[in-house]
XYZ file of C-alpha atoms in Angstrom:
736
model
C 20.291 -15.018 0.285
C 20.910 -11.996 -1.927
C 24.049 -10.029 -1.069
C 24.803 -6.327 -1.459
C 27.399 -7.155 -4.121
C 24.687 -8.893 -6.172
C 22.541 -5.758 -6.094
C 25.464 -3.499 -6.989
C 26.392 -5.761 -9.890
C 22.833 -5.764 -11.282
C 22.485 -1.966 -11.130
C 25.880 -1.577 -12.825
C 24.787 -3.893 -15.640
C 21.886 -1.667 -16.751
C 23.158 1.705 -15.512
C 26.995 1.702 -15.769
C 27.393 5.404 -14.911
C 25.086 5.363 -11.891
C 26.208 6.592 -8.478
C 26.247 3.378 -6.447
C 27.452 4.951 -3.190
C 23.885 5.816 -2.170
C 22.995 2.098 -2.290
C 26.005 1.120 -0.163
C 25.226 3.895 2.322
C 21.564 2.834 2.525
C 22.575 -0.787 3.116
C 24.875 0.135 6.020
C 22.212 2.394 7.576
C 19.439 -0.211 7.213
C 21.643 -2.973 8.672
C 22.433 -0.766 11.682
C 18.806 0.306 12.311
C 17.318 -3.187 11.881
C 20.065 -4.884 13.916
C 18.585 -7.457 16.303
C 15.179 -7.476 14.604
C 13.757 -10.685 13.164
C 10.801 -11.529 10.931
C 7.971 -13.900 11.871
C 9.870 -16.642 10.032
C 12.810 -16.209 12.414
C 15.229 -14.872 9.796
C 17.051 -11.563 10.202
C 14.846 -8.595 9.329
C 17.509 -7.194 6.989
C 16.748 -10.043 4.564
C 13.450 -8.342 3.676
C 14.764 -4.909 2.567
C 17.581 -6.635 0.639
C 15.061 -8.809 -1.217
C 12.901 -5.743 -1.959
C 15.934 -3.931 -3.358
C 16.736 -6.980 -5.487
C 13.213 -7.016 -6.977
C 13.697 -3.341 -7.867
C 16.890 -4.225 -9.746
C 14.880 -6.783 -11.729
C 12.689 -3.827 -12.744
C 15.902 -1.932 -13.614
C 15.085 0.949 -11.272
C 17.506 3.812 -10.538
C 19.958 3.812 -7.571
C 17.820 6.136 -5.420
C 14.829 3.844 -5.863
C 16.921 0.761 -5.004
C 18.335 2.582 -1.962
C 14.784 3.374 -0.831
C 13.999 -0.339 -1.075
C 16.716 -0.877 1.538
C 15.386 1.949 3.720
C 11.623 1.605 3.255
C 10.853 0.135 6.711
C 13.303 2.158 8.808
C 10.868 4.935 9.785
C 7.967 2.546 10.368
C 9.854 -0.185 12.281
C 12.790 1.575 13.964
C 13.423 4.845 15.815
C 14.526 6.564 12.591
C 12.689 9.760 11.626
C 11.899 11.173 8.203
C 14.058 14.167 9.131
C 17.055 11.884 9.626
C 16.436 10.204 6.258
C 16.301 13.595 4.528
C 19.454 14.793 6.261
C 21.429 11.655 5.324
C 19.961 10.793 1.905
C 18.321 13.943 0.564
C 14.738 15.069 -0.184
C 14.074 12.594 -3.040
C 14.645 9.492 -0.930
C 12.905 10.976 2.125
C 9.827 11.671 -0.029
C 9.812 8.045 -1.179
C 10.274 6.629 2.328
C 7.562 8.897 3.738
C 5.114 7.799 1.025
C 5.755 4.176 1.985
C 5.372 4.662 5.743
C 2.023 3.544 7.149
C -0.044 5.763 9.429
C 0.491 3.475 12.402
C 1.272 6.233 14.877
C -2.018 8.052 14.348
C -5.338 7.315 16.050
C -8.172 5.968 13.905
C -11.567 4.530 14.784
C -10.544 1.030 13.629
C -7.849 -0.908 11.816
C -9.812 -0.940 8.557
C -9.922 2.873 8.431
C -6.211 3.106 9.285
C -5.291 0.729 6.456
C -7.514 2.659 4.044
C -5.851 5.939 5.043
C -2.398 4.380 4.546
C -3.303 3.309 1.014
C -4.763 6.753 0.338
C -1.512 8.331 1.526
C 0.468 6.054 -0.793
C -1.708 7.003 -3.794
C -1.158 10.714 -3.090
C 2.611 10.173 -2.773
C 2.485 8.151 -5.978
C 1.231 11.262 -7.792
C 4.408 13.095 -6.783
C 6.717 10.193 -7.590
C 5.527 6.970 -9.213
C 8.474 5.107 -7.679
C 6.543 5.057 -4.377
C 4.099 2.476 -5.661
C 6.769 0.530 -7.591
C 8.691 0.065 -4.328
C 5.450 -0.831 -2.533
C 4.739 -3.522 -5.125
C 8.232 -4.960 -4.600
C 7.633 -4.868 -0.829
C 4.263 -6.607 -1.147
C 5.667 -9.209 -3.558
C 8.373 -10.323 -1.117
C 5.867 -10.314 1.770
C 3.567 -12.553 -0.267
C 6.460 -14.887 -1.095
C 7.068 -15.337 2.652
C 3.445 -15.230 3.844
C 3.496 -18.806 5.142
C 5.155 -17.572 8.366
C 1.939 -15.788 9.452
C -1.241 -17.176 10.984
C -3.982 -18.393 8.582
C -6.209 -15.462 9.585
C -3.542 -12.865 8.707
C -2.658 -14.749 5.533
C -6.248 -14.470 4.316
C -6.552 -10.745 5.123
C -3.233 -9.825 3.467
C -3.897 -12.041 0.457
C -7.340 -10.495 -0.090
C -5.908 -6.971 0.110
C -3.257 -8.035 -2.401
C -5.909 -9.363 -4.775
C -8.130 -6.275 -4.369
C -5.503 -3.521 -4.466
C -1.923 -4.477 -5.284
C -2.365 -6.948 -8.163
C -4.692 -4.482 -9.973
C -2.206 -1.670 -9.258
C 0.588 -3.732 -10.824
C -1.669 -4.294 -13.818
C -2.483 -0.583 -14.099
C 1.222 0.207 -14.038
C 1.800 -2.463 -16.689
C 4.173 -4.591 -14.601
C 2.844 -7.864 -15.950
C 5.032 -10.398 -14.175
C 4.445 -8.871 -10.733
C 0.686 -8.753 -11.338
C 0.666 -12.432 -12.336
C 2.774 -13.594 -9.387
C 0.747 -11.538 -6.880
C -2.513 -13.011 -8.185
C -1.259 -16.591 -7.947
C 0.198 -16.092 -4.463
C -2.968 -14.374 -3.210
C -5.154 -17.101 -4.724
C -3.038 -19.721 -2.941
C -3.944 -18.256 0.481
C -7.493 -17.062 -0.240
C -8.657 -20.438 -1.521
C -5.895 -22.962 -0.721
C -7.997 -26.031 -1.503
C -9.008 -24.789 -4.954
C -5.453 -23.628 -5.676
C -4.004 -27.019 -4.716
C -6.635 -28.773 -6.845
C -5.783 -26.673 -9.935
C -2.035 -27.128 -9.303
C -2.532 -30.900 -9.089
C -4.482 -30.987 -12.352
C -1.983 -28.753 -14.151
C 0.832 -31.058 -12.990
C -1.157 -34.084 -14.145
C -1.250 -32.687 -17.682
C 2.208 -31.085 -17.635
C 3.966 -33.626 -19.880
C 1.086 -33.638 -22.370
C 1.046 -29.812 -22.524
C 4.842 -29.558 -22.910
C 4.725 -31.834 -25.958
C 1.882 -29.766 -27.397
C 3.793 -26.512 -26.807
C 6.899 -27.925 -28.522
C 4.873 -28.919 -31.588
C 3.138 -25.535 -31.953
C 6.430 -23.673 -31.443
C 7.987 -25.675 -34.254
C 5.112 -24.823 -36.625
C 5.300 -21.076 -35.887
C 9.108 -21.002 -36.128
C 8.868 -22.693 -39.542
C 6.373 -20.038 -40.700
C 8.725 -17.296 -39.491
C 11.668 -18.751 -41.415
C 9.584 -19.139 -44.581
C 8.506 -15.493 -44.369
C 12.014 -14.261 -43.550
C 10.881 -12.758 -40.239
C 13.150 -12.809 -37.211
C 11.304 -13.747 -34.064
C 11.224 -15.688 -30.812
C 8.418 -18.107 -29.942
C 7.497 -19.234 -26.431
C 4.560 -21.146 -24.989
C 3.206 -21.618 -21.494
C 0.273 -22.868 -19.471
C -1.716 -19.875 -18.222
C -1.170 -19.013 -14.594
C -3.269 -20.628 -11.890
C -5.529 -17.710 -11.047
C -6.271 -17.124 -14.739
C -7.350 -20.769 -15.065
C -9.552 -20.420 -11.971
C -11.232 -17.262 -13.331
C -12.014 -18.933 -16.644
C -13.551 -21.908 -14.841
C -15.683 -19.559 -12.701
C -16.777 -17.339 -15.589
C -17.802 -20.276 -17.771
C -18.957 -22.488 -14.886
C -16.980 -25.483 -16.197
C -14.683 -28.162 -14.809
C -10.930 -28.222 -15.323
C -11.135 -30.968 -17.959
C -13.635 -28.881 -19.945
C -11.268 -25.895 -20.154
C -9.692 -25.975 -23.607
C -7.722 -22.730 -23.808
C -5.128 -23.076 -21.057
C -2.199 -22.506 -23.418
C -0.806 -19.163 -24.542
C 1.920 -18.591 -27.127
C 3.937 -15.422 -27.539
C 5.798 -14.389 -30.681
C 8.249 -11.496 -30.320
C 9.421 -9.882 -33.575
C 11.736 -6.959 -34.299
C 9.428 -4.597 -36.194
C 5.771 -3.593 -35.925
C 5.458 -4.107 -39.703
C 5.991 -7.843 -39.129
C 3.140 -8.214 -36.602
C 0.154 -8.111 -38.954
C 1.600 -10.385 -41.701
C 2.447 -12.901 -38.957
C -1.126 -12.672 -37.674
C -2.343 -13.549 -41.174
C -0.038 -16.586 -41.248
C -1.366 -17.789 -37.884
C -4.965 -17.431 -39.106
C -4.197 -19.271 -42.348
C -2.604 -22.131 -40.388
C -5.274 -22.506 -37.689
C -8.914 -21.463 -37.698
C -9.488 -18.274 -35.635
C -12.235 -18.252 -32.988
C -14.778 -15.505 -33.878
C -14.859 -12.543 -31.508
C -11.554 -13.453 -29.824
C -9.230 -11.092 -31.745
C -7.979 -7.906 -30.056
C -5.710 -5.282 -31.581
C -3.915 -3.549 -28.708
C -1.283 -2.192 -31.098
C -3.699 0.158 -32.860
C -5.451 0.979 -29.573
C -3.085 0.361 -26.606
C -4.411 -0.390 -23.129
C -4.382 2.311 -20.466
C -1.201 0.837 -18.972
C 0.610 1.273 -22.342
C 0.345 -2.448 -23.176
C 0.538 -3.218 -26.910
C 0.107 -6.589 -28.603
C -2.058 -8.524 -31.025
C -4.179 -11.203 -29.342
C -5.985 -13.953 -31.186
C -7.473 -17.303 -30.176
C -7.308 -20.146 -32.697
C -8.232 -23.829 -32.898
C -4.826 -25.496 -32.817
C -3.768 -29.128 -33.298
C -6.206 -31.802 -32.038
C -8.960 -29.173 -31.799
C -7.301 -27.500 -28.793
C -7.994 -23.774 -28.418
C -4.903 -21.645 -27.808
C -4.115 -17.953 -27.528
C -1.386 -16.388 -29.663
C 0.112 -12.999 -28.778
C 2.246 -11.112 -31.301
C 4.322 -8.091 -30.347
C 7.664 -6.346 -30.907
C 10.588 -6.507 -28.517
C 9.882 -2.973 -27.254
C 6.220 -3.831 -26.726
C 7.268 -6.896 -24.751
C 9.531 -4.756 -22.569
C 6.577 -2.498 -21.742
C 4.297 -5.489 -21.103
C 6.728 -6.844 -18.495
C 7.964 -3.616 -16.874
C 5.203 -1.082 -17.618
C 5.991 2.401 -16.309
C 9.395 1.153 -15.140
C 10.332 0.558 -18.784
C 10.031 4.321 -19.391
C 11.983 5.414 -16.326
C 15.167 7.390 -17.000
C 18.098 6.883 -14.691
C 20.164 10.013 -15.234
C 19.485 12.810 -12.745
C 17.493 15.648 -14.206
C 16.365 13.780 -17.312
C 12.653 13.982 -18.087
C 10.599 10.812 -18.308
C 8.998 9.994 -21.658
C 5.657 11.200 -23.009
C 4.564 7.564 -23.250
C 5.062 7.315 -19.498
C 2.794 10.314 -18.906
C 0.145 8.943 -21.291
C 0.182 5.647 -19.442
C -0.634 7.365 -16.158
C -3.601 9.437 -17.321
C -5.799 7.262 -15.096
C -3.814 8.444 -12.056
C -4.949 12.052 -12.472
C -8.549 10.823 -12.627
C -8.011 8.811 -9.448
C -6.598 11.841 -7.659
C -9.523 13.949 -8.828
C -11.804 11.272 -7.402
C -10.123 11.246 -3.990
C -10.769 14.977 -3.557
C -14.493 14.288 -3.670
C -14.462 11.407 -1.186
C -14.058 12.305 2.490
C -14.384 8.825 3.958
C -11.267 6.634 3.615
C -13.188 3.365 3.467
C -15.336 4.736 0.664
C -12.183 5.923 -1.121
C -10.780 2.396 -0.904
C -13.939 0.829 -2.341
C -13.987 3.374 -5.179
C -10.286 2.739 -5.824
C -10.989 -0.986 -6.234
C -13.530 -0.166 -8.941
C -11.075 2.170 -10.717
C -8.359 -0.473 -10.700
C -10.563 -2.972 -12.518
C -8.285 -4.072 -15.342
C -10.414 -4.335 -18.504
C -11.238 -1.420 -20.783
C -13.483 -0.627 -23.726
C -12.707 1.930 -26.427
C -15.603 3.952 -27.816
C -15.857 6.932 -30.157
C -17.425 10.369 -29.904
C -19.484 11.639 -32.882
C -16.320 13.524 -33.929
C -14.328 10.267 -34.054
C -12.284 10.843 -30.863
C -11.435 7.711 -28.886
C -12.625 7.502 -25.276
C -11.245 4.796 -23.000
C -13.611 3.543 -20.283
C -13.644 0.572 -17.887
C -15.394 -2.596 -19.028
C -19.062 -2.427 -18.093
C -19.330 1.324 -18.738
C -22.592 2.842 -19.913
C -23.618 5.963 -21.866
C -23.852 7.734 -18.493
C -20.148 6.996 -17.829
C -19.368 8.254 -21.336
C -21.333 11.472 -20.736
C -19.552 12.240 -17.466
C -16.166 11.470 -19.073
C -16.819 14.379 -21.452
C -18.085 16.894 -18.882
C -20.000 16.890 -15.610
C -22.737 19.107 -17.085
C -23.226 16.669 -19.971
C -23.689 13.870 -17.458
C -26.082 15.848 -15.259
C -28.304 16.826 -18.202
C -28.215 13.492 -20.063
C -31.665 12.218 -21.089
C -31.066 9.800 -23.982
C -28.235 8.014 -25.752
C -27.641 6.662 -29.221
C -25.059 3.971 -29.941
C -24.136 3.401 -33.579
C -27.147 5.528 -34.556
C -29.632 3.445 -32.547
C -31.333 4.638 -29.354
C -30.335 2.516 -26.362
C -31.175 2.523 -22.619
C -28.865 4.606 -20.452
C -27.885 1.351 -18.711
C -26.650 -0.160 -22.000
C -23.198 -1.761 -21.673
C -20.798 -0.157 -24.151
C -18.664 -2.351 -26.400
C -15.387 -1.804 -28.198
C -15.829 0.364 -31.305
C -19.238 1.833 -30.371
C -20.011 5.361 -31.598
C -21.843 7.141 -28.783
C -24.069 10.238 -28.943
C -25.590 11.860 -25.859
C -28.841 13.842 -25.927
C -29.175 16.485 -23.190
C -31.911 18.744 -21.850
C -31.364 21.872 -19.760
C -33.938 20.971 -17.105
C -32.783 17.329 -16.792
C -31.298 16.116 -13.517
C -29.294 13.025 -12.437
C -31.253 9.976 -11.348
C -30.237 8.122 -8.173
C -30.829 4.822 -9.991
C -27.839 5.597 -12.247
C -25.503 4.802 -9.357
C -26.628 1.193 -9.573
C -25.200 0.667 -13.055
C -22.407 3.183 -13.749
C -18.888 1.737 -13.812
C -16.605 4.770 -13.337
C -15.857 6.530 -10.062
C -16.085 9.883 -11.855
C -19.707 9.297 -12.835
C -20.600 7.763 -9.465
C -19.064 10.617 -7.470
C -20.587 13.361 -9.634
C -24.054 11.783 -9.348
C -23.573 11.313 -5.620
C -22.471 14.932 -5.142
C -25.569 16.208 -6.939
C -27.884 13.914 -4.954
C -26.190 14.836 -1.660
C -26.624 18.531 -2.451
C -30.305 17.936 -3.223
C -30.709 15.837 -0.053
C -28.950 18.536 1.937
C -31.431 21.102 0.715
C -34.375 18.801 1.493
C -32.958 17.947 4.932
C -32.526 21.628 5.762
C -36.120 22.327 4.790
C -37.276 19.320 6.798
C -35.239 20.350 9.862
C -36.588 23.889 9.658
C -40.186 22.617 9.449
C -39.771 20.188 12.352
C -38.257 22.872 14.594
C -40.868 25.433 13.581
C -43.671 23.036 14.591
C -41.909 21.916 17.764
C -41.461 25.501 19.022
C -44.970 26.468 17.893
C -46.357 23.898 20.369
C -45.038 26.137 23.157
C -45.922 29.462 21.556
C -42.418 30.312 20.253
C -41.772 31.799 16.804
C -38.853 29.807 15.400
C -37.871 32.396 12.760
C -37.700 35.113 15.422
C -35.363 32.921 17.506
C -33.046 32.784 14.485
C -33.243 36.523 13.815
C -32.450 37.394 17.435
C -29.538 34.955 17.560
C -31.124 33.009 20.419
C -31.169 29.716 18.533
C -27.401 29.713 18.121
C -26.632 31.149 21.555
C -28.939 28.926 23.630
C -29.081 25.730 21.549
C -26.441 25.719 18.784
C -23.372 26.353 20.943
C -24.399 24.040 23.843
C -25.110 21.237 21.342
C -21.775 21.749 19.578
C -22.857 23.493 16.350
C -21.241 26.721 15.199
C -24.087 27.945 12.982
C -27.878 27.893 12.713
C -27.576 26.118 9.369
C -25.625 23.165 10.803
C -28.019 22.835 13.718
C -31.109 22.826 11.467
C -29.417 20.516 8.968
C -28.598 17.909 11.613
C -32.167 17.925 12.842
C -33.215 17.204 9.249
C -30.625 14.434 9.017
C -31.943 12.924 12.235
C -28.629 13.326 14.069
C -30.344 15.339 16.813
C -34.014 15.671 17.709
C -36.213 18.777 17.786
C -36.814 17.904 21.444
C -33.115 18.342 22.226
C -33.168 21.812 20.668
C -36.469 22.785 22.275
C -35.254 21.750 25.733
C -32.398 24.256 25.501
C -34.711 27.230 24.934
C -38.201 26.446 26.289
C -38.428 26.877 30.108
C -38.684 23.548 32.030
C -42.085 24.418 33.489
C -43.534 24.772 29.967
C -42.004 21.498 28.838
C -43.780 19.637 31.648
C -47.160 20.950 30.527
C -47.110 19.133 27.185
C -45.718 15.624 27.041
C -46.071 15.487 23.275
C -42.599 16.944 22.824
C -41.132 14.038 24.731
C -42.098 11.673 21.882
C -39.293 10.475 19.639
C -38.630 13.279 17.150
C -37.541 10.856 14.609
C -41.028 9.334 14.679
C -42.449 12.820 14.219
C -40.316 13.126 11.117
C -41.453 9.712 9.922
C -45.110 10.509 10.575
C -44.799 13.790 8.683
C -43.203 12.273 5.600
C -44.719 8.797 5.420
C -47.454 8.028 7.975
C -47.757 4.453 6.652
C -44.252 3.721 7.837
C -45.514 3.677 11.415
C -47.156 0.330 10.851
C -43.765 -1.281 10.459
C -43.211 -0.740 14.180
C -45.804 -3.435 14.870
C -43.461 -6.039 13.372
C -40.749 -7.710 15.414
C -37.866 -5.261 15.709
C -34.447 -6.372 14.472
C -32.000 -7.282 17.245
C -29.842 -4.224 16.583
C -28.437 -1.725 19.080
C -28.062 1.903 17.968
C -24.968 3.215 19.727
C -25.506 6.428 21.656
C -29.132 6.839 20.578
C -32.559 6.289 22.003
C -35.782 4.948 20.581
C -35.189 5.001 16.839
C -37.066 2.978 14.264
C -34.705 0.319 12.876
C -35.157 -1.587 9.612
C -32.962 -4.030 7.739
C -31.884 -2.850 4.248
C -33.249 -5.047 1.470
C -30.295 -4.422 -0.855
C -27.799 -6.472 1.202
C -30.121 -8.053 3.833
C -27.449 -8.539 6.541
C -27.674 -11.392 9.016
C -26.616 -11.421 12.677
C -22.859 -11.930 12.544
C -22.370 -9.780 9.428
C -20.419 -6.535 9.974
C -23.030 -3.767 9.833
C -23.521 -0.008 9.840
C -26.630 2.184 10.084
C -27.908 4.913 7.765
C -30.429 7.532 8.874
C -33.378 8.061 6.529
C -36.474 10.233 6.950
C -38.707 7.503 5.487
C -37.615 4.293 7.273
C -35.653 5.388 10.311
C -32.261 3.705 10.609
C -31.558 1.300 7.756
C -29.079 -1.418 8.731
C -26.678 -2.327 5.907
C -23.726 -4.702 5.581
C -20.571 -2.625 6.192
C -19.425 -3.168 2.577
C -22.851 -2.693 0.973
C -22.334 -1.079 -2.479
C -25.395 1.151 -2.058
C -23.532 2.999 0.723
C -21.157 4.334 -1.946
C -23.991 6.607 -2.998
C -24.911 7.649 0.541
C -24.131 10.760 2.541
C -21.433 9.697 4.983
C -22.719 12.168 7.593
C -25.927 10.124 7.886
C -24.128 6.932 8.905
C -24.477 5.824 12.496
C -22.788 3.082 14.508
C -24.960 0.028 15.143
C -24.249 -3.492 16.342
C -26.109 -6.753 16.759
C -27.430 -7.472 20.236
C -25.537 -10.274 21.938
C -27.067 -13.601 20.925
C -29.173 -11.889 18.255
C -31.078 -14.149 15.898
C -33.277 -13.088 13.008
C -34.995 -15.744 10.921
C -34.602 -14.408 7.405
C -34.989 -15.904 3.919
C -31.630 -15.751 2.119
C -31.244 -16.456 -1.580
C -28.828 -19.312 -2.299
C -27.920 -20.706 -5.717
C -26.660 -24.282 -5.993
C -24.836 -25.389 -9.161
C -24.829 -29.173 -9.446
C -24.918 -32.259 -11.648
C -28.459 -33.063 -12.788
C -28.667 -36.549 -11.278
C -31.602 -38.527 -9.900
C -32.291 -37.801 -6.236
C -30.519 -34.441 -6.277
C -33.365 -32.406 -4.759
C -33.929 -35.063 -2.111
C -30.263 -34.844 -1.070
C -30.488 -31.051 -0.880
C -33.729 -31.161 1.126
C -32.217 -33.656 3.597
C -29.088 -31.514 4.021
C -31.182 -28.405 4.720
C -33.432 -30.270 7.141
C -30.398 -31.531 9.067
C -29.268 -27.914 9.408
C -32.747 -26.844 10.620
C -33.132 -24.526 7.612
C -36.576 -24.156 6.085
C -37.011 -23.798 2.293
C -39.328 -20.834 1.646
C -39.221 -21.180 -2.165
C -37.300 -23.084 -4.824
C -36.658 -22.793 -8.555
C -34.752 -25.366 -10.611
C -33.599 -25.172 -14.217
C -31.571 -27.613 -16.293
C -28.710 -26.668 -18.602
C -27.703 -28.235 -21.897
C -24.648 -29.929 -20.377
C -26.697 -32.107 -17.965
C -26.339 -29.738 -15.047
C -28.858 -28.020 -12.839
C -29.056 -24.560 -11.285
C -31.205 -24.541 -8.132
C -32.257 -21.248 -6.544
C -33.616 -21.410 -2.988
C -34.979 -18.934 -0.456
C -33.695 -20.561 2.742
C -34.675 -19.238 6.188
C -31.616 -18.883 8.436
C -31.012 -17.383 11.881
C -27.622 -15.731 11.508
C -24.387 -15.761 9.484
C -23.064 -18.830 11.327
C -26.251 -20.735 10.516
C -25.921 -19.663 6.865
C -22.298 -20.836 6.681
C -23.288 -24.209 8.118
C -26.039 -24.499 5.511
C -23.641 -23.667 2.655
C -21.033 -26.081 4.011
C -23.616 -28.882 4.227
C -24.698 -28.253 0.629
C -21.098 -28.244 -0.592
C -20.586 -31.647 1.053
C -23.179 -33.195 -1.281
C -21.239 -35.157 -3.894
C -23.294 -33.883 -6.841
C -22.929 -30.207 -5.860
C -20.315 -28.178 -7.792
C -20.686 -24.712 -6.265
C -22.900 -22.859 -3.762
C -23.174 -19.093 -3.436
C -25.266 -16.517 -1.611
C -26.917 -14.299 -4.213
C -25.594 -10.756 -4.202
C -22.426 -11.651 -2.272
C -18.968 -12.833 -3.272
C -17.397 -15.939 -1.744
C -15.845 -13.841 1.045
C -19.266 -12.597 2.176
C -18.898 -9.084 0.741
C -21.902 -7.630 -1.129
C -21.319 -7.366 -4.871
C -21.256 -3.964 -6.544
C -24.428 -4.881 -8.385
C -26.582 -6.857 -6.003
C -28.691 -9.536 -7.649
C -32.418 -9.340 -7.197
């Protein structure tokens, strides 16, 4: 166990003049407040804040930050208040502790929303002081190291959140070693069988790889001596999650993965990096397209290095990274490497440049009201890879991997994005969905009368572009919904001889209907009729005398169907089909349809979205298309108890192309009572087969049983539901 003296000694080693009393005081206070508390593992609770503080010393953080590591759970898990922290430790530490305290005391509609709000709070606090998120990463790292004390269900949830949010955050902040350890620990709990399998195979080849590393190190060290360059050479097997990703991306087995080794050469001066790169390329043949110069164009997290992949001894591919000692410091500690420890001293310009993405994230959060949507957008923004493209004037623009000319246009200005009609890349006209590559020169053609297209949301990669498009579409939908609501109410009142516009002019609409229904303006009342949140009948019943209402039963019909009939009469025919087994909470007879984009099954977590054309569309809760939707149109829905809905689901089976394969698959599906609606099979050059099936299933449990049965077939390598990741969440770009 780490002791206080160990922490004091470490801080003194990198900050000799630091005031260490605040750390001692924080330790005493934390020990007193957490006295008698234990963790799930049974150990004293104080062990956790001490370990967090120790991780912060490994990042060489200042005494106030280390002290906050000791105090970070006091407000959340004891009777301590933020006011007490400020009184005892000052405003800086109280700000940090407050930013790290979850919103557990507040009331939210569900746990998922509460967690999303807590992360949103942390991001906002991070803007005021980046140390908030550095401490949070240290907290999460120690929690992940001790995750085995929790139940398997909690392990999976926490590990997935770590993989989705905290590992990418560590990467964005440039703290390489924390990012790597978080990914491996999360992978261990998300997919324990696959992790154990990779670990076993890595161990099996450990001795062979160590000999290989020693030989390559010797060759590079000899080249350094011959060139008179001082440098350190190290080699390693890539971390477990990195190996897993490469296997998934290339769809290959472990034994077919030939670039598991990475070598790092650290030199003193930048001038030595490029000559050394030339020596490496003259010694081993470089792999085309696998060279990256992050020295000339650093990553967003300030990372700098030369990366190249070469064919090493025995035809083994290996990655070689070349960087200076200062570059290596930044690669390991990121923003922490630029932190200054003396009170009042400004942090470096490099630090500010490395956090330019944070200002964009904060700008994004202003536009997103819903916390769950904010969290999904944040996950996209934290995606680690970048591309660097050029404006016609030669300015460099950094965008996430997968960005398009639309993302580029919105990165320049919202008006450029809104009025974009065509794009040229390297002088050649390309589709607006074209995926930009490093070094592209991009030109945008605009037109004054052009408007954003809703289809853009399906392929843009940046939250800025997505939110700007969504805002424009929502404003347009709002206008259309208002006009629709006004027309529906006008016709509804006309049936009883009332002039709707006169009701507005006299103030009767607001007085007799708006206020009783909970709306403080005519506009909001009309708008919500257009949205389908309330019916014209509800409004009419507040103003038209009861005796008149009885005379004409037409008004008693579902208003939503009136809206549907007005906009798309053909939609009525869909009511003749079997209705989905979905309950609309707090609503009456609404038309319900299942969304084709995510096609949820009974058992999937779902939500509803009101549309004028198709009634309530039922989506998976995490459906990416909801990112582009108006949150006010969402409505709570749930599956009826015991609901079943026979639905064709697309499943892809990756397998060895052996005799009898299709027969084995057909037998497995028959045993699971799953009918094959259609099938497509193609062979690959490496004697494998990719089989795509439309399989009719009843619910999510039935689907899981089908997938499990297919995975049990010896020849099957992988099975996945098209458009969904392995955790059942719809992908950002749903496959067709």
